[in-house]
Amino acid sequence: MNAILESVSRLQALHCSVCGTPHSAFALQRVSACCQMPLLADYDLHEPLSRAGIRATDGTMWRYRAVLPLFNDENQVSLGEGFTPILDLKNLAGRYNLQALVLKDEGQNPTGSFKARGLSMAISKAKELGVQGCIIPTAGNAGVAMAAYCAKAGMRAVVAMPRHTPQAFKEECYWYGAEVQLIDGLINDCAAWVRQANADGELLDVSTLKEPYRIEGKKTMGYEIAEQLNWQLPDVILYPAGGGTGLIGIWKAFREMKALGWLAADVKLPRMVAVQAASCCPLVETYRGRQANAHQYVGRPTIANGLAVPRPLGELLMLDVLRESEGTAISITDAEMVEGMRELARLEGLFVAPEGAAVWMAARQLLAAGWLRPEEQILLLNTGSGQKYMANVEGQHG
Ligand SMILES: *Cc1c(COP(=O)(O)O)cnc(C)c1O
Ligand SMILES: [Zn+2]
């Protein structure tokens, strides 16, 4: 197979994540028409596609062109997102007697979080499908990323964000020229405003899992983890779950790479851990059987703004990943996150988002509980930079 063919998108169709009904991948789609639930992208993974088809000279997530949904490279809206480093946390590992502790640093993405991956993909596809403007309810980072990619694409951008979000998130949206609506409440209240403000559907709503392509951007973290670890995988991946696109996306990538033969049959898939904030942990509550689902869950704000998602649309998909991977779900308090931020800063020189610190604290608790063992290879996902959260943690460096 030659390199040209391998750089052509293998996207074939979309399917409803609940009932499987196929949907066209060549028209603008939102949620599924049948169940009003997330649509997932299907690729032709049976035709041979060698790992040599990865565009190794492209130091962004776009190196995996063939398994991404964009048909025409000219529609790519990129700020250099993805292919973030996996850092060896030797100092922290030394202190806690761990054999292999690594962190994929998504804080190094454009706009300072992994939301860049999803929004780069969603805005690129929106451009390809002729969309003129986008709208999003956000806890902060997704709105900033959407505003940046819309600016680059020349599209109108409308962002609805909780009023209590640190000023740095709002300010950056203004700089990109977005229209920002401040809402009293959490992201679900922002979503209610978006539904009303965009009742005529003039703008594309790029809410988590309400269009099929943000998750395709997020899944590139899974491809990168495999490639960067030389096609082996860690024993455990800890992920800070809000809406869950990263968790679902990384698992989707692992399944695709198995089908492609990029991961050998004997490579064991990692146990996936969803980490949430104690003040908003709907997935933990459902996973532990304390509620049937998150439909009525009421969350409170947390310093990890990205985790304040009380009623995630992708709840069932996240639960599937936890069960299939034999993972678990755990919640971390805000005070513990600050402690984790201090440790990562002092010992590793990393100023991570509270979400990333939560993941480290979850690892510590799972080690103490014996669920994680010190000899296992542990990968922490730091999903964002701490910079924009300064107002949440200022002066708490100890
Ligand atoms: C949005 C966000 C999350 C949660 O991501 P989901 O894809 O919604 O699960 C975690 N960390 C940070 C920094 C975020 O911005
Ligand atoms: Zn359906």
Short mmCIF file of N, CA and C in Angstrom, two decimals, residues 37-38 208-209 243-244 248 283 311-319:
data_model
loop_
_atom_site.label_atom_id
_atom_site.label_comp_id
_atom_site.label_asym_id
_atom_site.label_seq_id
_atom_site.Cartn_x
_atom_site.Cartn_y
_atom_site.Cartn_z
N MET A 37 -28.79 10.19 20.79
CA MET A 37 -27.60 9.87 21.59
C MET A 37 -26.35 9.99 20.72
N PRO A 38 -25.15 9.89 21.33
CA PRO A 38 -23.92 10.14 20.55
C PRO A 38 -23.77 9.22 19.34
N THR A 208 -19.95 18.43 24.00
CA THR A 208 -19.40 17.07 24.13
C THR A 208 -20.38 16.00 23.65
N LEU A 209 -19.99 15.25 22.65
CA LEU A 209 -20.73 14.10 22.12
C LEU A 209 -22.06 14.45 21.45
N GLY A 243 -17.15 15.18 30.73
CA GLY A 243 -18.06 14.61 29.74
C GLY A 243 -17.59 13.26 29.23
N GLY A 244 -16.30 13.00 29.34
CA GLY A 244 -15.78 11.66 29.08
C GLY A 244 -15.22 11.40 27.70
N ILE A 248 -13.53 7.73 26.50
CA ILE A 248 -14.19 6.95 25.44
C ILE A 248 -13.30 6.93 24.20
N LEU A 283 -20.46 9.98 37.76
CA LEU A 283 -20.06 8.67 37.25
C LEU A 283 -19.68 7.73 38.39
N ARG A 311 -24.33 15.90 34.45
CA ARG A 311 -25.18 14.93 33.74
C ARG A 311 -24.61 14.61 32.37
N PRO A 312 -23.51 13.88 32.34
CA PRO A 312 -22.83 13.65 31.05
C PRO A 312 -23.64 12.76 30.10
N LEU A 313 -23.76 13.22 28.87
CA LEU A 313 -24.49 12.48 27.83
C LEU A 313 -23.82 11.13 27.56
N GLY A 314 -22.51 11.07 27.75
CA GLY A 314 -21.76 9.85 27.43
C GLY A 314 -21.62 8.90 28.62
N GLU A 315 -22.50 9.02 29.60
CA GLU A 315 -22.37 8.19 30.81
C GLU A 315 -22.30 6.70 30.49
N LEU A 316 -23.20 6.21 29.64
CA LEU A 316 -23.22 4.77 29.34
C LEU A 316 -21.94 4.33 28.66
N LEU A 317 -21.45 5.18 27.76
CA LEU A 317 -20.21 4.85 27.05
C LEU A 317 -19.03 4.80 28.02
N MET A 318 -19.02 5.72 28.98
CA MET A 318 -17.94 5.71 29.98
C MET A 318 -18.02 4.45 30.83
N LEU A 319 -19.23 4.10 31.26
CA LEU A 319 -19.39 2.91 32.10
C LEU A 319 -18.94 1.66 31.34
#
